[in-house]
Coordinates of C-alpha atoms in Angstrom, one line a residue:
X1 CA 149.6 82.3 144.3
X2 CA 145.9 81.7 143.3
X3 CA 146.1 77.8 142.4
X4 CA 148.3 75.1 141.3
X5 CA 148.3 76.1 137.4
X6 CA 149.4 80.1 137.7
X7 CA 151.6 81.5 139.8
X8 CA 149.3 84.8 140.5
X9 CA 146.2 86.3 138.9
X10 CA 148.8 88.6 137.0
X11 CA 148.9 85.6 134.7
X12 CA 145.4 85.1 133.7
X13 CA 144.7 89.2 133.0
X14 CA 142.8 90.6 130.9
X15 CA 145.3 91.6 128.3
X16 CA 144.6 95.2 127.9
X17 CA 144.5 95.7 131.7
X18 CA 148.0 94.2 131.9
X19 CA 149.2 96.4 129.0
X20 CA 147.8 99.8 130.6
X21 CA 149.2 98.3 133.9
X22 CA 152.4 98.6 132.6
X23 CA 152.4 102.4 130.6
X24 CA 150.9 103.9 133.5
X25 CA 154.3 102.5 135.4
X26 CA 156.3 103.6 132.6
X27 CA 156.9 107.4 133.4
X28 CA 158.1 106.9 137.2
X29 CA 160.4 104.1 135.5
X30 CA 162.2 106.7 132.9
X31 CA 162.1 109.0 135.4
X32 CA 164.3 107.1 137.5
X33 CA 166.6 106.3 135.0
X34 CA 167.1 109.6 134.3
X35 CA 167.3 110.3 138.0
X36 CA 169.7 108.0 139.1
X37 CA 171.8 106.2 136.4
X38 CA 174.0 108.8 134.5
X39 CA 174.2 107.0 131.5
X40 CA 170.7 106.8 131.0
X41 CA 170.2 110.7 131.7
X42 CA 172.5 111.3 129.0
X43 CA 170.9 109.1 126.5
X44 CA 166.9 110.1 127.9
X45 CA 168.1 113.9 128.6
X46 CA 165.6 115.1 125.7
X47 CA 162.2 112.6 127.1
X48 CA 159.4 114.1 128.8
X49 CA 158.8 111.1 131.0
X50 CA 155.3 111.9 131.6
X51 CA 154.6 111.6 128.2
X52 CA 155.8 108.0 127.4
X53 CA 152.8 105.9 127.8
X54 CA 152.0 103.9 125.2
X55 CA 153.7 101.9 122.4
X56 CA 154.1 104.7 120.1
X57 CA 155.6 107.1 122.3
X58 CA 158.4 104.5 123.5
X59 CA 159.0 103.9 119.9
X60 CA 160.3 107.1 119.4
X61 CA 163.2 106.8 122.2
X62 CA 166.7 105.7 121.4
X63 CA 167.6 102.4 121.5
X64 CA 170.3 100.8 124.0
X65 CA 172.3 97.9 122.5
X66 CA 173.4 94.9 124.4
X67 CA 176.3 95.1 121.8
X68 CA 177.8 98.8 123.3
X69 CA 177.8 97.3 127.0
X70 CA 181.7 96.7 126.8
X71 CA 182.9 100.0 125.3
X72 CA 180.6 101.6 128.0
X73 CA 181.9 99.8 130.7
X74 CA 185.1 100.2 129.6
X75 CA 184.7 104.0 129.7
X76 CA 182.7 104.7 132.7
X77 CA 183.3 101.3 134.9
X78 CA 182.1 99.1 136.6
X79 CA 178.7 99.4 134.5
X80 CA 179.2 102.2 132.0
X81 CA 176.8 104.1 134.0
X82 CA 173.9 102.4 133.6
X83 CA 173.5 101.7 137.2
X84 CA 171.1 102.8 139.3
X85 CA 172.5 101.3 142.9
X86 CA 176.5 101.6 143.7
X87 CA 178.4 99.0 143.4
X88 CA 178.6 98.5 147.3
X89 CA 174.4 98.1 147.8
X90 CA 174.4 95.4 145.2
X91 CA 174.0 91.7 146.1
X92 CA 176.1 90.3 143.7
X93 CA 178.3 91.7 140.9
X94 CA 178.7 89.2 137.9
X95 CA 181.6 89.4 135.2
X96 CA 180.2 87.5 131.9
X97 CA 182.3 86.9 128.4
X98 CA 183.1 90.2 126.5
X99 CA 183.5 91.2 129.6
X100 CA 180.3 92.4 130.1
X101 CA 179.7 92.8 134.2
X102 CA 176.3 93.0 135.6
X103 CA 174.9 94.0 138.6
X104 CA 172.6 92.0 140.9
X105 CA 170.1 94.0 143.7
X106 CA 168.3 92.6 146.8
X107 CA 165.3 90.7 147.4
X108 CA 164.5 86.8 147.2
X109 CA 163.8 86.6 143.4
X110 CA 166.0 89.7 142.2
X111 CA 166.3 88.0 138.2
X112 CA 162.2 87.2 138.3
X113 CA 162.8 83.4 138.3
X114 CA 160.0 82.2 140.4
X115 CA 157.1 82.4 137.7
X116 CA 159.3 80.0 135.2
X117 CA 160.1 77.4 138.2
X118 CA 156.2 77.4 139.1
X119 CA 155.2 77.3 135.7
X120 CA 157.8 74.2 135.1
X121 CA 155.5 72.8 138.2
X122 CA 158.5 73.5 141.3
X123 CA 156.6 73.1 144.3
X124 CA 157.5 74.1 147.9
X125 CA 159.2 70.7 149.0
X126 CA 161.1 70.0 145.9
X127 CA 164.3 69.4 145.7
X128 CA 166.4 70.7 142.5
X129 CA 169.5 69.7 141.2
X130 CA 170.6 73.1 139.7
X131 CA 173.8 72.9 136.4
X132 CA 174.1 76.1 135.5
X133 CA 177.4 77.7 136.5
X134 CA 177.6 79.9 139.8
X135 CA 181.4 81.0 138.9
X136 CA 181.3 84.9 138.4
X137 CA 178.5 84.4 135.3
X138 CA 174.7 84.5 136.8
X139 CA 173.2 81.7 135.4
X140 CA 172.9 79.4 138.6
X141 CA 172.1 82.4 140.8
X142 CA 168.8 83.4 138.5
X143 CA 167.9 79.7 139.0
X144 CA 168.8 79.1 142.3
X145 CA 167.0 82.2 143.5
X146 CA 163.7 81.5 141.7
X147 CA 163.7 77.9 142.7
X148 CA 164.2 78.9 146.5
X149 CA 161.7 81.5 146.2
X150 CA 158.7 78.9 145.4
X151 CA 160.3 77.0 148.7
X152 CA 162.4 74.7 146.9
X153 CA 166.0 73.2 148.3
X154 CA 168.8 73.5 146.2
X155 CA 171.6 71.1 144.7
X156 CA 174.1 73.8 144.0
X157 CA 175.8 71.4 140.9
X158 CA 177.0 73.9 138.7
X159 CA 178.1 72.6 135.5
X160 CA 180.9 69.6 134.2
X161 CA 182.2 67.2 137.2
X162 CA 179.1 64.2 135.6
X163 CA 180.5 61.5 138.2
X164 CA 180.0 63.8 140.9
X165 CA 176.5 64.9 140.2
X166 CA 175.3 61.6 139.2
X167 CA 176.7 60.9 142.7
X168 CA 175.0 63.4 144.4
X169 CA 171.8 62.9 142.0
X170 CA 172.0 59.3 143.9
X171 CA 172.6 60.3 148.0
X172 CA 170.2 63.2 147.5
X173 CA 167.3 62.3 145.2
X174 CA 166.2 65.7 143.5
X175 CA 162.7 65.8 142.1
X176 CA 163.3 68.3 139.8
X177 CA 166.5 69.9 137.7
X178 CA 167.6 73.2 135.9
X179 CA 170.4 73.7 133.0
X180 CA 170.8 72.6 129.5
X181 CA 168.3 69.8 128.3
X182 CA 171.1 67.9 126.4
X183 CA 173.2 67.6 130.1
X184 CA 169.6 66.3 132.1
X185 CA 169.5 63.9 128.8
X186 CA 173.4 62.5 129.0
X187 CA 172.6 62.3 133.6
X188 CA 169.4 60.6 132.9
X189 CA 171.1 58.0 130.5
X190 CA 174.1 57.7 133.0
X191 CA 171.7 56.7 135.7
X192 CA 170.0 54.2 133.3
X193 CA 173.2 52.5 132.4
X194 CA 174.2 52.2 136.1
X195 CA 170.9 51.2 137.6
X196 CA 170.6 54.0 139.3
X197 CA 166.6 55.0 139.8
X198 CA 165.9 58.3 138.3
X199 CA 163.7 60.5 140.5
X200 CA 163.4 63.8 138.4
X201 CA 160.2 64.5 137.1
X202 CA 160.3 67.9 136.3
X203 CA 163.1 70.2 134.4
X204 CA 163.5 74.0 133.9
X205 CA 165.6 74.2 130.9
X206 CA 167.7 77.1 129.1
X207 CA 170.7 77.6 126.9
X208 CA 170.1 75.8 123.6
X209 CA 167.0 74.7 121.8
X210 CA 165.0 72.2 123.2
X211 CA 163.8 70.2 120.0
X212 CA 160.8 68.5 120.0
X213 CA 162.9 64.8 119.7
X214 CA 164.6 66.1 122.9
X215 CA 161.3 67.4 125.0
X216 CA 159.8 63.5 123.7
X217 CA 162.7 61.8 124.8
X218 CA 162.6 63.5 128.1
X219 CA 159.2 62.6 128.5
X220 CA 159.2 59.2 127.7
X221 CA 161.4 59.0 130.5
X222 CA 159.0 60.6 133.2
X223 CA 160.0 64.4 132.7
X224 CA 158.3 67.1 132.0
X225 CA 159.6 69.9 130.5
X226 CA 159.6 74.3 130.6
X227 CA 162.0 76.7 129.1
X228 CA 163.0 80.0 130.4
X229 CA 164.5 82.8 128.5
X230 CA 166.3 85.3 130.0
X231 CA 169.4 87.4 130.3
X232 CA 172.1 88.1 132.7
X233 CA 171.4 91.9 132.2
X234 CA 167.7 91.5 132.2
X235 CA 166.6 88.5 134.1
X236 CA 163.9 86.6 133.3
X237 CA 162.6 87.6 129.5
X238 CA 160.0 84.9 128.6
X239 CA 159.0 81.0 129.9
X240 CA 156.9 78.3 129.0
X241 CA 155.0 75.7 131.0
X242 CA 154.8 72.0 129.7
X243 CA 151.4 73.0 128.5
X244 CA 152.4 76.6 127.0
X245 CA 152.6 77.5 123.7
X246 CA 155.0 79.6 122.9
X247 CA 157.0 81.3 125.8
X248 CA 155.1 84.1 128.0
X249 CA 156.2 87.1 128.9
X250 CA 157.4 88.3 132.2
X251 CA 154.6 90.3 133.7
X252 CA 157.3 93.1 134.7
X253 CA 158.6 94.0 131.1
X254 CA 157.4 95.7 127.8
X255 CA 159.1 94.0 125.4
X256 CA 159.0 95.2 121.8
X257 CA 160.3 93.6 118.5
X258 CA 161.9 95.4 115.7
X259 CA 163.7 95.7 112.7
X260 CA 167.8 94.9 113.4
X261 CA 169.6 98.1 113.2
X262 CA 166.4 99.9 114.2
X263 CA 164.8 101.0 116.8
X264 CA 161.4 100.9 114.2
X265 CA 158.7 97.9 115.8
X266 CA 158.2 95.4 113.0
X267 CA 154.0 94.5 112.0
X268 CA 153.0 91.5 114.3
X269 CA 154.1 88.3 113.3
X270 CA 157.5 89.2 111.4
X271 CA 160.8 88.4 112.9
X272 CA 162.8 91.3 114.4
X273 CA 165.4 92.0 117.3
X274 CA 163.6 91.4 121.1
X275 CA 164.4 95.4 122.9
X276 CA 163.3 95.1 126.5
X277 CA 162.4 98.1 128.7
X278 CA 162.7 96.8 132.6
X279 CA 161.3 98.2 135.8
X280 CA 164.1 97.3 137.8
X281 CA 165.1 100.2 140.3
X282 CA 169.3 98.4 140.3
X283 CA 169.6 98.0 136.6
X284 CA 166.5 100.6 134.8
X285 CA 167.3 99.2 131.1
X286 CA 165.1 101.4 129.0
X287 CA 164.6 100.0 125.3
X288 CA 167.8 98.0 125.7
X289 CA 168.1 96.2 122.3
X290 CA 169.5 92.4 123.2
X291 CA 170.8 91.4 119.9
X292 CA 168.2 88.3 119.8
X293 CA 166.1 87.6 117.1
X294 CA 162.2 86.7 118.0
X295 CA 158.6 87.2 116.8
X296 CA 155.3 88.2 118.6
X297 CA 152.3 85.1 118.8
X298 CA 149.0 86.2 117.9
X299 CA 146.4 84.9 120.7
X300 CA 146.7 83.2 124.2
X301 CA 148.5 80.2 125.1
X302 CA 146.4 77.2 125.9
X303 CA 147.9 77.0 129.5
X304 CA 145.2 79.8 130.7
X305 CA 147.8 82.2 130.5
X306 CA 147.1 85.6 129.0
X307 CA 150.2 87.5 128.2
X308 CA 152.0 88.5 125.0
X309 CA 154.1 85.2 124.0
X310 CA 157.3 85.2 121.8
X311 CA 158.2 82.2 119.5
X312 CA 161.3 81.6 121.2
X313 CA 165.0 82.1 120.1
X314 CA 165.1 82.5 116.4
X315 CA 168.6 83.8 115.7
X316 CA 171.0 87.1 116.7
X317 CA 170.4 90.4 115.1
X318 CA 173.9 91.0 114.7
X319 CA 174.2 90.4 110.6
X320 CA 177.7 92.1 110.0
X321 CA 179.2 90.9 107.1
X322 CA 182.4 91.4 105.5
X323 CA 182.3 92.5 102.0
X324 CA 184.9 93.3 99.5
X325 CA 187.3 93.9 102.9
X326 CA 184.5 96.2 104.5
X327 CA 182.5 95.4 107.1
X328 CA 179.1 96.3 106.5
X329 CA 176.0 96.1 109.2
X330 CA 172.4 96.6 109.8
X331 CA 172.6 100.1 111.1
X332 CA 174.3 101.1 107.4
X333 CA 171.6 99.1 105.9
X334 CA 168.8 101.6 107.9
X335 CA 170.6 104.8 107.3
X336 CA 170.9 104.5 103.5
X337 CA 167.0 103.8 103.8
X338 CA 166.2 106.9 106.5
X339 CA 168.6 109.6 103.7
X340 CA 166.3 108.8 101.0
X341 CA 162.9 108.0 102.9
X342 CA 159.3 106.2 102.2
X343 CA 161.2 103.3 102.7
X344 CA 160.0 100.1 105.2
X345 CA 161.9 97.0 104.3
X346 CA 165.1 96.4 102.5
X347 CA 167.5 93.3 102.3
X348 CA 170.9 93.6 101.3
X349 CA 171.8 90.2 99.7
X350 CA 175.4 89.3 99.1
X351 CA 176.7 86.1 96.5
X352 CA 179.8 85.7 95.2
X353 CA 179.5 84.8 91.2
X354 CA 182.7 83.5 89.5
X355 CA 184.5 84.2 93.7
X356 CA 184.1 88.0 93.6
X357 CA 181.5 89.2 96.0
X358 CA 178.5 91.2 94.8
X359 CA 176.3 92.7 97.4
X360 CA 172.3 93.6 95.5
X361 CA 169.8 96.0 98.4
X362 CA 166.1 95.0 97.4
X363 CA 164.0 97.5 99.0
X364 CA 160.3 97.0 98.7
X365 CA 158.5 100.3 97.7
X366 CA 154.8 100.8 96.2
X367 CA 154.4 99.8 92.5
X368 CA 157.4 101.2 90.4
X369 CA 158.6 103.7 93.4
X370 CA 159.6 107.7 92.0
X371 CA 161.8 107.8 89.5
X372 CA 165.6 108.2 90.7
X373 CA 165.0 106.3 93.6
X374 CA 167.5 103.4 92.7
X375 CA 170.5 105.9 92.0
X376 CA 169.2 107.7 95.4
X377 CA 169.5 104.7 97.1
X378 CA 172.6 103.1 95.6
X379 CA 174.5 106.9 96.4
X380 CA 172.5 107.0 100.0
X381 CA 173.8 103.3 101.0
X382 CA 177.7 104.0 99.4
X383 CA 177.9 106.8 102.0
X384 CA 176.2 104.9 104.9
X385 CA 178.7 101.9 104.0
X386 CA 181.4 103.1 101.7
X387 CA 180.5 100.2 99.7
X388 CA 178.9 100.0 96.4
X389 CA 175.7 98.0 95.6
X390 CA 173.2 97.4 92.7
X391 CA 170.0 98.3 94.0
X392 CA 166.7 96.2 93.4
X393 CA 163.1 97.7 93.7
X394 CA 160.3 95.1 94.5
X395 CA 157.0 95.4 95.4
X396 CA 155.9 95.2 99.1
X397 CA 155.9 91.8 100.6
X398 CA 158.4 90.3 98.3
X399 CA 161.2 90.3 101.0
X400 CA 160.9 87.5 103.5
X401 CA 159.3 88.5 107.0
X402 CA 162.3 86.7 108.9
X403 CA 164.3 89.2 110.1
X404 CA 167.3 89.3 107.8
X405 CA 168.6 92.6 107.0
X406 CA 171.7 91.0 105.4
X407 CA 171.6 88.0 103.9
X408 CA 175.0 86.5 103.1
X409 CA 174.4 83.7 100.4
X410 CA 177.8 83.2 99.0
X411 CA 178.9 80.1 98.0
X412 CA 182.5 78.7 98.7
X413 CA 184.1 75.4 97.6

């Protein structure tokens, strides 16, 4: 830890030394996988490891989608294979809703917590009044482990049971807290109505948006505020500082946006589905697609930080829609468009004139396109989906850059 602002010089990189940093790791990562976690030997058994070292080249490997993990643990448990430690070296072993269950390894900051507590300004000698459940899900572990990790104490709190944390909150006096803004809003007000003097300055915050009404709120009444995104399955993903602008990446990730139903990265700027490749030797998640929707920043934040920043949360990536009594979902969407070809961006719209639903795909191709290519594509998407649908030509940039493959606009009473 260099000074009081960054956690370590890895912060304040020059970008492309940070970037080649991580693609000469790369190869000894897929390696790995494929060495260790059967699962991922299967899906990487055609990679040349050596060979994957830039952006590019990881473009071209399969996907792995968040949205499998149950039927794969289902069929090869506990992890669906995935695993790179056995069940009995991990540290913890998590059980989330779906169930999806996760494994945990060693070490003092195992979910890369440490950077978002420092950059939220958790200082050795802090105490921190952690909310976020420790019952079978991860979410108080990733905290609790970070915050300790930058020499903190910890209020174990876990979530619900207000009297008793605003009673605890009193005897013990944290300085700084970690959860869901809305819950450090309803404590703080608690406090206020009682009498009680408020000695948090400082919150780490994660689990629903922070609006810019709440972040004011919380700071007219002495707290500052970061946010943290992450993932039971993938630790930390991104954080912000109360001076950031937009959330940083973790310095131990490649992180690559693209369009839903793809595994295709999207042109800088446009909203697409956050895939994550990790170096973690317990859980080596290679191009594991989360299902959340995000967007690449251009530039550096202000904070001095250098790294590749997201926008934040913008939405899943899981557009299924029923239509006409068929489900239909992004993947059908990209299939219809990789049969015919010369295809980039589509959008299949659905309204419901007069209550019967209609479902239109607008594909943006150059000028008029070839001749044929509506029937090609009307034909190519009725096979993908088994679903008919008129099929709209427009010219490129016509279809919003927000990361809707399916947009369901229908109208009920």
């Amino acid at each position: 830890m260099t000074d009081s602002i960054h956690y370590d010089d890895r912060e304040t990189m020059d970008p492309e030394r940070r970037e080649a940093g991580l693609f000469a790791r790369l190869p000894a990562q897929i390696a790995l996988a494929k060495a260790k976690a059967p699962a991922m030997a299967r899906l990487l058994a055609e990679v040349d490891a050596p060979a994957i070292r830039d952006r590019t080249a990881l473009a071209t490997l399969p996907v792995l989608r968040k949205s499998e993990l149950t039927a794969r643990q289902a069929a090869e448990p506990p992890f669906g294979g995935l695993n790179a430690e056995g069940p009995g070296e991990l540290a913890h072993l998590f059980m989330s809703p779906g169930p999806i269950y996760d494994p945990q390894g060693s070490g003092p900051d195992p979910f890369r917590f440490a950077r978002a507590c420092w950059a939220a300004g958790f200082r050795a000698g802090d105490v921190v009044h952690n909310t976020l459940a420790y019952h079978f899900t991860p979410g108080g572990w990733m905290f609790d482990t970070g915050a300790r990790a930058v020499g903190c104490a910890v209020i174990p709190a876990g979530g619900g049971n207000t009297e008793q944390q605003l009673a605890a909150i009193a005897q013990l006096k944290p300085t700084a807290f970690t959860g869901m803004p809305s819950f450090l809003k309803l404590l703080l007000e608690r406090q206020e109505e009682a009498g009680q003097a408020a000695t948090i300055t400082k919150a780490l915050v994660t689990g629903e948006a922070l609006t810019q009404t709440l972040r004011q709120e919380l700071g007219r009444r002495g707290v500052t505020v970061g946010q943290v995104y992450g993932t039971a399955d993938l630790g930390q993903i991104a954080y912000e500082g109360p001076t950031s602008e937009g959330m940083i990446l973790d310095e131990d990730l490649i992180v690559e946006i693209v369009r839903p139903g793809t595994g295709d990265p999207v042109p800088e700027g446009e909203i697409g589905e956050v895939v994550v490749t990790t170096f973690s030797g317990t859980y080596p998640l290679i191009r594991f697609a989360t299902g959340d929707l995000s967007a690449f920043m251009a530039g550096t934040s202000p904070c001095g930080r250098t790294g590749m920043r997201l926008r934040g949360w913008l939405g899943r990536a899981d557009q299924t829609t029923k239509i006409r009594g068929m489900f239909v979902h992004p993947g059908q969407v990209a299939q219809a468009l990789k049969a015919v070809g010369g295809i980039s961006r589509a959008r299949l719209v659905v309204t419901n004139p007069e209550g019967r639903d209609t479902a239109v795909l607008r594909c943006e191709v150059p000028e008029a396109g070839a001749d044929g290519l509506a029937g090609r594509l009307a034909d190519a998407f009725r096979t993908a989906a088994n679903l008919r649908a008129e099929v709209e030509l427009v010219t490129p940039g016509a279809l919003p850059g927000d990361g809707k493959v399916i947009e369901d606009a229908r109208v009920y009473d």
